[in-house]
Short mmCIF file of C-alpha atoms and ligand atoms in Angstrom, two decimals:
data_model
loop_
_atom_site.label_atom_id
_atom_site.label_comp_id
_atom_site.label_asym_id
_atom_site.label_seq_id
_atom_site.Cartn_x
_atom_site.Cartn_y
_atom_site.Cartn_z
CA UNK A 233 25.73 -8.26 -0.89
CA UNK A 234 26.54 -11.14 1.04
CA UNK A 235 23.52 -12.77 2.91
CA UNK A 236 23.70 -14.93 6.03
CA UNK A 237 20.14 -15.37 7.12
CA UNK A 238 16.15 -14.46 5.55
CA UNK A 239 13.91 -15.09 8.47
CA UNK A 240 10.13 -14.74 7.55
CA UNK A 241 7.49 -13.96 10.55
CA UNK A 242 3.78 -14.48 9.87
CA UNK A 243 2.14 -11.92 12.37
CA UNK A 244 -1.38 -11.22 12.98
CA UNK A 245 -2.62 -7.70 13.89
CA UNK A 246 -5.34 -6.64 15.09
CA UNK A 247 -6.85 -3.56 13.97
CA UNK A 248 -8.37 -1.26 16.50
CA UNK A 249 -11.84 -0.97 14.13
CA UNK A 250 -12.74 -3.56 11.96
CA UNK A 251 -11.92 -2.40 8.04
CA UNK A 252 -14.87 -2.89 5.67
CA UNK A 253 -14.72 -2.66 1.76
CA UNK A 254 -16.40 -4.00 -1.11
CA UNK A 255 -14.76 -7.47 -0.98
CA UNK A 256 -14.99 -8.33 2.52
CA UNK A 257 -13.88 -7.05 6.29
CA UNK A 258 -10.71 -7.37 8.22
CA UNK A 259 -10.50 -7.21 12.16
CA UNK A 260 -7.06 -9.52 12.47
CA UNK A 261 -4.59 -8.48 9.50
CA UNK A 262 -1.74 -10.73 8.64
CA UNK A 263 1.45 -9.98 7.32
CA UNK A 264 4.61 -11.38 6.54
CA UNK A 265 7.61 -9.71 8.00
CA UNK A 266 10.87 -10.25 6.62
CA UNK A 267 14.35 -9.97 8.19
CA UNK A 268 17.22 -10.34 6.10
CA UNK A 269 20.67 -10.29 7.91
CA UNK A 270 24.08 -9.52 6.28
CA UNK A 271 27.39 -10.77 6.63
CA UNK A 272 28.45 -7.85 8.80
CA UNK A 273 25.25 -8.07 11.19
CA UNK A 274 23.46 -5.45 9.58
CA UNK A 275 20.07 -6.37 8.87
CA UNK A 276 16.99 -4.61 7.13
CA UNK A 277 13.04 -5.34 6.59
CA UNK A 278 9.62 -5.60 4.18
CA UNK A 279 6.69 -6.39 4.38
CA UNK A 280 4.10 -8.69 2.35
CA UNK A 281 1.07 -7.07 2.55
CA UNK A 282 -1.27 -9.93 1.35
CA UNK A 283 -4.30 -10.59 2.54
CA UNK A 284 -6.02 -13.75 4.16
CA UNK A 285 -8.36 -14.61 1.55
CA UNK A 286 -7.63 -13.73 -2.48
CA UNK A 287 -9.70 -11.01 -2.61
CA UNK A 288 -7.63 -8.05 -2.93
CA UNK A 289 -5.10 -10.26 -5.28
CA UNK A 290 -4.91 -13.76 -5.93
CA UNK A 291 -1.99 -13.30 -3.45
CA UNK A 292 -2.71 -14.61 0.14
CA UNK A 293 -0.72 -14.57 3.24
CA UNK A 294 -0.26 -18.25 2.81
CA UNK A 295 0.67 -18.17 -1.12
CA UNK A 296 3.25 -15.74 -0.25
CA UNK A 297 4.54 -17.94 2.22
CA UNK A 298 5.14 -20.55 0.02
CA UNK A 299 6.58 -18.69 -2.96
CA UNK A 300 8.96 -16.89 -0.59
CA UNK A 301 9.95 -20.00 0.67
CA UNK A 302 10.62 -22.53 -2.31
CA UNK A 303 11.07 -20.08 -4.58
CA UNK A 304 12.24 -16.38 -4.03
CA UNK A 305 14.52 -16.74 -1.28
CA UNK A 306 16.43 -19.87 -2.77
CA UNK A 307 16.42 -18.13 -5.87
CA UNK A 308 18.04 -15.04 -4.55
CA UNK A 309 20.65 -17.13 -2.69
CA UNK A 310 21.30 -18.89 -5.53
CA UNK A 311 21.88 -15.90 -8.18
CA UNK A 312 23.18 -12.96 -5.04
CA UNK A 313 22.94 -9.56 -6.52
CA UNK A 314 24.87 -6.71 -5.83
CA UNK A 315 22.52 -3.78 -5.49
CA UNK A 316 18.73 -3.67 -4.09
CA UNK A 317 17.54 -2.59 -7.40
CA UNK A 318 18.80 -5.84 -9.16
CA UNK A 319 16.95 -7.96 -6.80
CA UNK A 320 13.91 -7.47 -9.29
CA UNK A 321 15.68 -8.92 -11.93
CA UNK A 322 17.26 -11.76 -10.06
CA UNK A 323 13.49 -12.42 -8.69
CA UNK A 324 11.58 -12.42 -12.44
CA UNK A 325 11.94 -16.21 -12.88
CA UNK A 326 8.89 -16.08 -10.46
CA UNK A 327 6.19 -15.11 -12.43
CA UNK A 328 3.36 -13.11 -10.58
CA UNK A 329 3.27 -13.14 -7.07
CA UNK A 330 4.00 -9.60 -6.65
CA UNK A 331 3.24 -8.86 -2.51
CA UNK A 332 5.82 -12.05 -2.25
CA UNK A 333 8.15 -10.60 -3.92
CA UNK A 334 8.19 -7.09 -2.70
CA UNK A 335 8.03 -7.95 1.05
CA UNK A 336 11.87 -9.69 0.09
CA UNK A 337 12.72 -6.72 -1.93
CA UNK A 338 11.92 -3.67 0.45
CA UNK A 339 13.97 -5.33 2.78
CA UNK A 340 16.70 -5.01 1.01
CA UNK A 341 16.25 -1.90 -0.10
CA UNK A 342 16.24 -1.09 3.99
CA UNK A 343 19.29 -2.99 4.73
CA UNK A 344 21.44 -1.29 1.66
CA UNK A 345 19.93 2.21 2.74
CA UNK A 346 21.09 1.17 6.54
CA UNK A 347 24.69 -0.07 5.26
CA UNK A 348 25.28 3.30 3.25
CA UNK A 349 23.59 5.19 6.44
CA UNK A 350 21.01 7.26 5.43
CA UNK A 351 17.35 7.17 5.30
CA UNK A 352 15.65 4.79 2.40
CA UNK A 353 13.74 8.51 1.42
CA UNK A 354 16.98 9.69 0.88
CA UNK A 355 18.46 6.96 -1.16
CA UNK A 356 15.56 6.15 -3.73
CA UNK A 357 15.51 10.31 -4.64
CA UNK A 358 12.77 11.44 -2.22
CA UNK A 359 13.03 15.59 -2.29
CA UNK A 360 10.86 16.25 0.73
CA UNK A 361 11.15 15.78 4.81
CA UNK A 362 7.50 15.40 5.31
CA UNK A 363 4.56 13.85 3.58
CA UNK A 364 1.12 14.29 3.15
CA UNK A 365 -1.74 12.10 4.85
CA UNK A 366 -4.79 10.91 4.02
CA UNK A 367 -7.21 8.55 5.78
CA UNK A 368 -9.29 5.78 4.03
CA UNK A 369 -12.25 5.03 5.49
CA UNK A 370 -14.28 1.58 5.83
CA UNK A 371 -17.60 1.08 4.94
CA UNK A 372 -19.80 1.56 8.18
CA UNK A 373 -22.97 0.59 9.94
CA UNK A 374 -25.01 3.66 9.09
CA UNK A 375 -23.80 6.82 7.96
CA UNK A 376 -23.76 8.69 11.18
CA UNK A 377 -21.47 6.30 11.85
CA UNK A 378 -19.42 7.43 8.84
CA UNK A 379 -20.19 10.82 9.90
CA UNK A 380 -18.62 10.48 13.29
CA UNK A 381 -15.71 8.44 12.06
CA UNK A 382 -14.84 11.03 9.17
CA UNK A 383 -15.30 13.98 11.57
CA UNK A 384 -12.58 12.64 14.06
CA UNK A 385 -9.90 12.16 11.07
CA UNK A 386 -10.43 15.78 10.00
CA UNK A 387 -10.05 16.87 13.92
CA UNK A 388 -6.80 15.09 14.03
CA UNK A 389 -6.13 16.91 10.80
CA UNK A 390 -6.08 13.87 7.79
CA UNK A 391 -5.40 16.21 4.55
CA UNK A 392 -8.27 14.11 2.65
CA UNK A 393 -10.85 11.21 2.97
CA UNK A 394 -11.23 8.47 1.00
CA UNK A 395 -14.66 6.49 1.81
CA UNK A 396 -15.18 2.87 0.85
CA UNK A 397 -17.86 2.61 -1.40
CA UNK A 398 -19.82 -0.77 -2.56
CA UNK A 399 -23.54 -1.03 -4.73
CA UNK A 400 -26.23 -0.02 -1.79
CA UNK A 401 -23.30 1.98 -0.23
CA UNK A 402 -22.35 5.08 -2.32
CA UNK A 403 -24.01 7.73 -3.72
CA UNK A 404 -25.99 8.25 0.05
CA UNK A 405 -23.14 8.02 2.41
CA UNK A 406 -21.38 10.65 0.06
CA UNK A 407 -24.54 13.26 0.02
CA UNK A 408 -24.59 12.92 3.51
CA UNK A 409 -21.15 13.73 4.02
CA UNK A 410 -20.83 16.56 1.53
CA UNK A 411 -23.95 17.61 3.58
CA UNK A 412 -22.76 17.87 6.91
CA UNK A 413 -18.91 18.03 6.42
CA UNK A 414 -19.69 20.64 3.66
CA UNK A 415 -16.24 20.96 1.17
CA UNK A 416 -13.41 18.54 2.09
CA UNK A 417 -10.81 16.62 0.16
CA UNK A 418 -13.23 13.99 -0.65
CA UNK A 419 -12.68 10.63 -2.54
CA UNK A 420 -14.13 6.96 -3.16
CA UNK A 421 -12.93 4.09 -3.85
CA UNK A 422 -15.04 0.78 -5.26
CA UNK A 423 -12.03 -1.55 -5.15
CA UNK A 424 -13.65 -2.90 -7.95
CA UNK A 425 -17.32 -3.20 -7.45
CA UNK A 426 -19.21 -1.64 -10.23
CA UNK A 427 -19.62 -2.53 -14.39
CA UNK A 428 -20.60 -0.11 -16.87
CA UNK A 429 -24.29 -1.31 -15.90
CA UNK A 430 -24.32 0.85 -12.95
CA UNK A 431 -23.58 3.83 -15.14
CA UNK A 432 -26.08 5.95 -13.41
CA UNK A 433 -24.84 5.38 -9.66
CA UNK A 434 -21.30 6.35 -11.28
CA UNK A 435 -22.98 9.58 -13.06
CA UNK A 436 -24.70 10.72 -9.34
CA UNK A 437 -21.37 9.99 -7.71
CA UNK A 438 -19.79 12.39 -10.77
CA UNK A 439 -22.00 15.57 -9.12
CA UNK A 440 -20.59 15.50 -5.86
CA UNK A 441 -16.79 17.31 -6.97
CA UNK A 442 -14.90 14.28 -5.41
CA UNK A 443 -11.00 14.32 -5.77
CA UNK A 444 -11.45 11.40 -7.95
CA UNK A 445 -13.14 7.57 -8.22
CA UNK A 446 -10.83 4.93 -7.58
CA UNK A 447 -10.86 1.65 -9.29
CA UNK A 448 -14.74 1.66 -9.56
CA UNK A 449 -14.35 -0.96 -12.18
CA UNK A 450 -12.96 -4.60 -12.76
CA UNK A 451 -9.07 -5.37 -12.30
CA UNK A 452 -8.88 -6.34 -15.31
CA UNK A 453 -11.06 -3.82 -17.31
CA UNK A 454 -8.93 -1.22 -18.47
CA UNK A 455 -11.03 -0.48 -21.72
CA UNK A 456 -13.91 -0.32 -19.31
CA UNK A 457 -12.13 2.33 -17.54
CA UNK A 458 -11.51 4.16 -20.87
CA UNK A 459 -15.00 4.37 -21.62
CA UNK A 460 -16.08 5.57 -18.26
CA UNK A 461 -13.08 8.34 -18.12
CA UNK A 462 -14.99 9.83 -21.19
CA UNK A 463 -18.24 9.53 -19.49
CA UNK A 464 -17.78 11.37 -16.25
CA UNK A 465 -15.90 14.61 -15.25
CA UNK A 466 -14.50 12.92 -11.81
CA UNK A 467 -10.96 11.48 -12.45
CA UNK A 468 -10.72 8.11 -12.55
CA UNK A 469 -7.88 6.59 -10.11
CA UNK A 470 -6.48 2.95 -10.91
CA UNK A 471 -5.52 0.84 -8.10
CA UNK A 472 -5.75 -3.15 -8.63
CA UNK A 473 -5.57 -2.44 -12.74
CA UNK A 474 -1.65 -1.63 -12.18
CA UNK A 475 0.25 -4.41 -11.51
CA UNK A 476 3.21 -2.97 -13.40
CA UNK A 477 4.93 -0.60 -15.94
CA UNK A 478 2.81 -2.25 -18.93
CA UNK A 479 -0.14 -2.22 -17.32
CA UNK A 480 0.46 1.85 -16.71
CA UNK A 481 1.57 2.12 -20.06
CA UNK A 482 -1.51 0.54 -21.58
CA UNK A 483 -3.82 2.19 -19.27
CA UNK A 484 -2.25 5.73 -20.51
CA UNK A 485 -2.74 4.68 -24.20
CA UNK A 486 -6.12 3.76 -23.76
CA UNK A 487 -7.03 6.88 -21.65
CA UNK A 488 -8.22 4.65 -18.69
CA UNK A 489 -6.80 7.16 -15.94
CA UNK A 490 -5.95 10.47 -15.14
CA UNK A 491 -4.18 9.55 -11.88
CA UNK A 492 -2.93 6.08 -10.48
CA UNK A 493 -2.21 4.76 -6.83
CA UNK A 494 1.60 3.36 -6.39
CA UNK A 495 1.22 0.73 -3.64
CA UNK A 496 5.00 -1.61 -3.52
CA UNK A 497 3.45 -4.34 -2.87
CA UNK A 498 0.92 -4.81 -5.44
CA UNK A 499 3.74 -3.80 -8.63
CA UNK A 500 6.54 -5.92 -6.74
CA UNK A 501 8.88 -4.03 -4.78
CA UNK A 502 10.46 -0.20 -4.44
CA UNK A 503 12.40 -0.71 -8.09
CA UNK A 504 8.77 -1.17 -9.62
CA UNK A 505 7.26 1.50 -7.76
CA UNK A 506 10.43 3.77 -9.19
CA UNK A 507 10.25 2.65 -12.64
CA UNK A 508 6.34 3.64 -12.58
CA UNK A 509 6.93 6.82 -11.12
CA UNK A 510 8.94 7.86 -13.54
CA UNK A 511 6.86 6.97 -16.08
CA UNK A 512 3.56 8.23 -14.68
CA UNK A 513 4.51 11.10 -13.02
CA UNK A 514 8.14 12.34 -14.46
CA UNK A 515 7.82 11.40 -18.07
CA UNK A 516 3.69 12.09 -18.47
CA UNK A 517 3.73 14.44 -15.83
CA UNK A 518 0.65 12.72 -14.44
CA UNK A 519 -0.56 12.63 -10.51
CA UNK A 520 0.07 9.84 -8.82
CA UNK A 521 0.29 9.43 -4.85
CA UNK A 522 0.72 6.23 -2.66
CA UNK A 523 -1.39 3.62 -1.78
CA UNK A 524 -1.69 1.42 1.58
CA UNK A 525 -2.79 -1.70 2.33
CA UNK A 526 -3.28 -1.26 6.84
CA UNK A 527 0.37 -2.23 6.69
CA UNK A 528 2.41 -2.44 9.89
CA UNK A 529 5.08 0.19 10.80
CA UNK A 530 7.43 -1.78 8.64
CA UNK A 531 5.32 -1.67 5.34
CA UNK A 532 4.66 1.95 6.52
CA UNK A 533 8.09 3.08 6.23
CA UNK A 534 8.59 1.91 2.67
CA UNK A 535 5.17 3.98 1.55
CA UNK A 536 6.64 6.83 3.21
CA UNK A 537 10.08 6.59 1.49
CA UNK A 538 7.71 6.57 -1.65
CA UNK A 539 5.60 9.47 -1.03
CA UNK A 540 8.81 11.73 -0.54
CA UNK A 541 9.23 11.22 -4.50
CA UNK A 542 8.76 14.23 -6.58
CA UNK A 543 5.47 14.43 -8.38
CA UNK A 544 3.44 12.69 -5.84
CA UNK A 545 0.39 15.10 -6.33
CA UNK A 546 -2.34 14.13 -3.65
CA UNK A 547 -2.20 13.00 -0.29
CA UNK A 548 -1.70 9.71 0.72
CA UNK A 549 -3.06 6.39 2.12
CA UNK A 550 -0.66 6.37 4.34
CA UNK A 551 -1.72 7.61 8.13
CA UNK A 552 -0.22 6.89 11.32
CA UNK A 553 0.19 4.11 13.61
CA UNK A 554 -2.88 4.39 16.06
CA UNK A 555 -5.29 4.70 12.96
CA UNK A 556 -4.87 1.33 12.29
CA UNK A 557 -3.22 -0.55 15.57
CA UNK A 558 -3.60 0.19 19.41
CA UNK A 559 0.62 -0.67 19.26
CA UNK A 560 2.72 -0.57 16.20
CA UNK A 561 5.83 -3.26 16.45
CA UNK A 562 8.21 -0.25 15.33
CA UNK A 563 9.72 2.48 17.50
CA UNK A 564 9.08 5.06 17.37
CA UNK A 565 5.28 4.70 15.58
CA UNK A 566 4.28 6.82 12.79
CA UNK A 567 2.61 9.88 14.09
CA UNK A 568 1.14 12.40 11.97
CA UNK A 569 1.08 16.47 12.72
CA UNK A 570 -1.18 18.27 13.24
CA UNK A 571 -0.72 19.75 10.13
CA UNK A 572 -1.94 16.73 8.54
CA UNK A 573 1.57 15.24 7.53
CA UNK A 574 4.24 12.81 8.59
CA UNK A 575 7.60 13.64 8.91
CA UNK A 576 9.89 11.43 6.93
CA UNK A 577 12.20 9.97 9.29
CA UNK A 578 16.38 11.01 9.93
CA UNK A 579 17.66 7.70 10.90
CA UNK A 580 18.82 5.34 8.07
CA UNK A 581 16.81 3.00 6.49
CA UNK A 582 13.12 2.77 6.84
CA UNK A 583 14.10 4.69 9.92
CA UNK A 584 12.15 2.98 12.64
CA UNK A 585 13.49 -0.35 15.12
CA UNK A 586 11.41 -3.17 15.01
CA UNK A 587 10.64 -4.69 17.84
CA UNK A 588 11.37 -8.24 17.79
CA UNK A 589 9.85 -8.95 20.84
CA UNK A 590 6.88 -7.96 19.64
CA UNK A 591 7.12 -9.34 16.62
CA UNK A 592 7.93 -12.76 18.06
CA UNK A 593 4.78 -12.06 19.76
CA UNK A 594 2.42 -11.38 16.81
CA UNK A 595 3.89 -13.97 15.20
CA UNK A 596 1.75 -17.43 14.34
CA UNK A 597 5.39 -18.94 12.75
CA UNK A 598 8.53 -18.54 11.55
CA UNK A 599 11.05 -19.62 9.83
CA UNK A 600 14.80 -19.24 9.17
CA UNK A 601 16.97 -19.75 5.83
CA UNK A 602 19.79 -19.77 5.12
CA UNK A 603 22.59 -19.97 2.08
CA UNK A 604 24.42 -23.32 1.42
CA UNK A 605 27.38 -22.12 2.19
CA UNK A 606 26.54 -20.36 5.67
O1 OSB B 769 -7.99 -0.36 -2.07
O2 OSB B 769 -6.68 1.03 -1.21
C1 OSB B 769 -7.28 -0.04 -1.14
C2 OSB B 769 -6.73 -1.65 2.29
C3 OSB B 769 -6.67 -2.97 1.95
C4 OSB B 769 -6.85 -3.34 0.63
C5 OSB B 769 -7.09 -2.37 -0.35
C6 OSB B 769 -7.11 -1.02 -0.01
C7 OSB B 769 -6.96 -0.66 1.34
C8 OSB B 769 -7.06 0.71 1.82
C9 OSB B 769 -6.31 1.04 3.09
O3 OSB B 769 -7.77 1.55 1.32
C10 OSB B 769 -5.45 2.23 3.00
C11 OSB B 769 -4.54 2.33 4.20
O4 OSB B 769 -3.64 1.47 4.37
O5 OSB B 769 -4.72 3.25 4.98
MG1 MG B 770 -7.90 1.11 -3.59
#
């Protein structure tokens, strides 16, 4: 595929409720968009879904920025690839830097879906038209706070919650909500906040009949994990601990997880997010569903794609546009039914326009590149 122009947008977005978890709090999220234009005047876009500080990830927006600039995009102008499933390949030289690299990647996995005219669901293998939502809540105030919040997701008909735990904010915000919400599709996630110290918090948490515990320990602990997965009934979930296919492999050797998270960005790109799909959930026949990181409707289109895959067993983080932003920068927004799902879109590509002008107007800078020989 022939390349005329990469144009990366650093946009700023602010959320409608400030987003609380373990490692910090978000009001203003930042992205970088990116635009790649073909030779025809087709164009497609991803999103780099790193954060502003390295909390999530060593990644930040302004790493990303850098390593797109000196490094991926020249790189990929220098080598071209043919398909959007090379692009990987052509980007490995880069080692790390994972959010960087997908944002570049998903794009083109938009444009080539766009060229060939039909939806990016359609052309990675998805088997469904519609896909299941679930809504990850922040860590609030006070818990009838939480108990509000929670209460309008189910109204609006979220298949599943997922509350943001932390030490001094767990095992009481989820009696209280198993109290007065009584039997939902419950879940937590510690983004990393507990050791095997806090065994007993874990073991209270276990008596509650939660979906599962997501990445309650370290990123890096998967033997931690392992030990914990014997030690409680409540599936463990992995979310920062997969980076990759060897990190999925090991963490299925070791018996870390029952079921993992897929989020593009943090494996590198829609050919990762394939390869451990197939591994997780075709070849082990494990669940596995699809993470979210408050993208924009651009990031949101490539999760959906993803969650049409066969084999993606629990709802999603993936909910629609006015859960996160008062206006999306893609029309139409993702809306979600009232049946608790979002229909995977008909148009090709990630099948929603950005809206440049609103992009433009998000944005804090930009910049253009361009091949040599354009
Ligand atoms: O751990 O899943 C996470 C947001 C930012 C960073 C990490 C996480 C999250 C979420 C948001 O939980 C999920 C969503 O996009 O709705
Ligand atoms: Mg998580």
């Amino acid at each position: 595929m022939e390349l005329r122009k990469v144009t990366l947008y650093e946009v700023w977005m602010e959320l409608k409720s400030e987003f609380e978890t373990s490692f910090g709090s978000t009001k203003l999220r930042p992205a970088i968009l990116v635009r790649v234009e073909e030779r025809g005047g087709e164009e497609g876009w991803g999103e780099v879904v790193a954060g502003e500080g390295p909390w999530y990830s060593y990644e930040t927006v302004e790493t990303a920025w850098i390593v797109l600039e000196k490094y991926l995009v020249p790189e990929l102008f220098r080598r071209g690839f043919s398909r959007a499933v090379d692009v990987g390949k052509a980007l490995s030289r880069v080692r790390g830097h994972n959010m960087a690299k997908a944002g570049l990647e998903e794009a083109l996995w938009d444009l080539e879906a766009r060229l060939e005219s039909r939806p990016l669901w359609v052309h990675i293998g998805g088997v469904r038209d519609r896909i299941e939502s679930g809504v990850s809540v922040g860590i609030q105030p006070t818990v009838e706070d939480l108990i509000r919040v929670v209460s309008s997701f189910l109204d609006q008909g979220y298949r599943r919650v997922k509350i943001k735990i932390k030490p001094g904010w767990d095992v009481e915000p989820v009696r209280v909500v198993r109290r007065e919400l009584g039997d939902i599709p419950l879940q937590v996630d510690a983004n990393a906040a507990y050791t095997l110290r806090n065994l007993r918090t874990l073991r209270e948490l276990d008596k509650f009949d939660l979906l599962m515990i997501e990445q309650p320990l370290g990123h890096e602990d998967l033997v931690g994990h392992a030990e914990l997965s014997r030690l409680l009934k409540t599936p463990i979930c992995l979310d920062e601990s997969i980076r990759g296919l060897s990190d999925a492999i090991a963490a299925f050797k070791l018996g870390s997880a029952h079921i993992i998270n897929v989020k593009p960005g943090r494996v590198g790109g829609i050919a990762a997010s394939l390869e451990i799909h197939k591994f997780w959930a075709e070849v082990l026949g494990l669940p596995l569903w699809i993470g979210g990181m408050l993208e924009t409707g651009v990031g949101r289109g490539h999760l959906v794609a993803l969650a049409t895959l066969p084999g993606v067993s629990y709802p999603n983080d993936i909910s629609a546009s006015d859960r996160y932003y008062e206006e999306d920068i893609v029309e139409p927004p993702w809306t979600l039914d009232r049946d608790g799902t979002i229909p995977a879109p008909k148009r090709p590509g990630i099948g929603v326009e950005v809206m440049v002008d609103k992009v433009e107007r998000a944005s804090r800078r930009r910049i253009e590149l361009k091949p040599r020989n354009a």
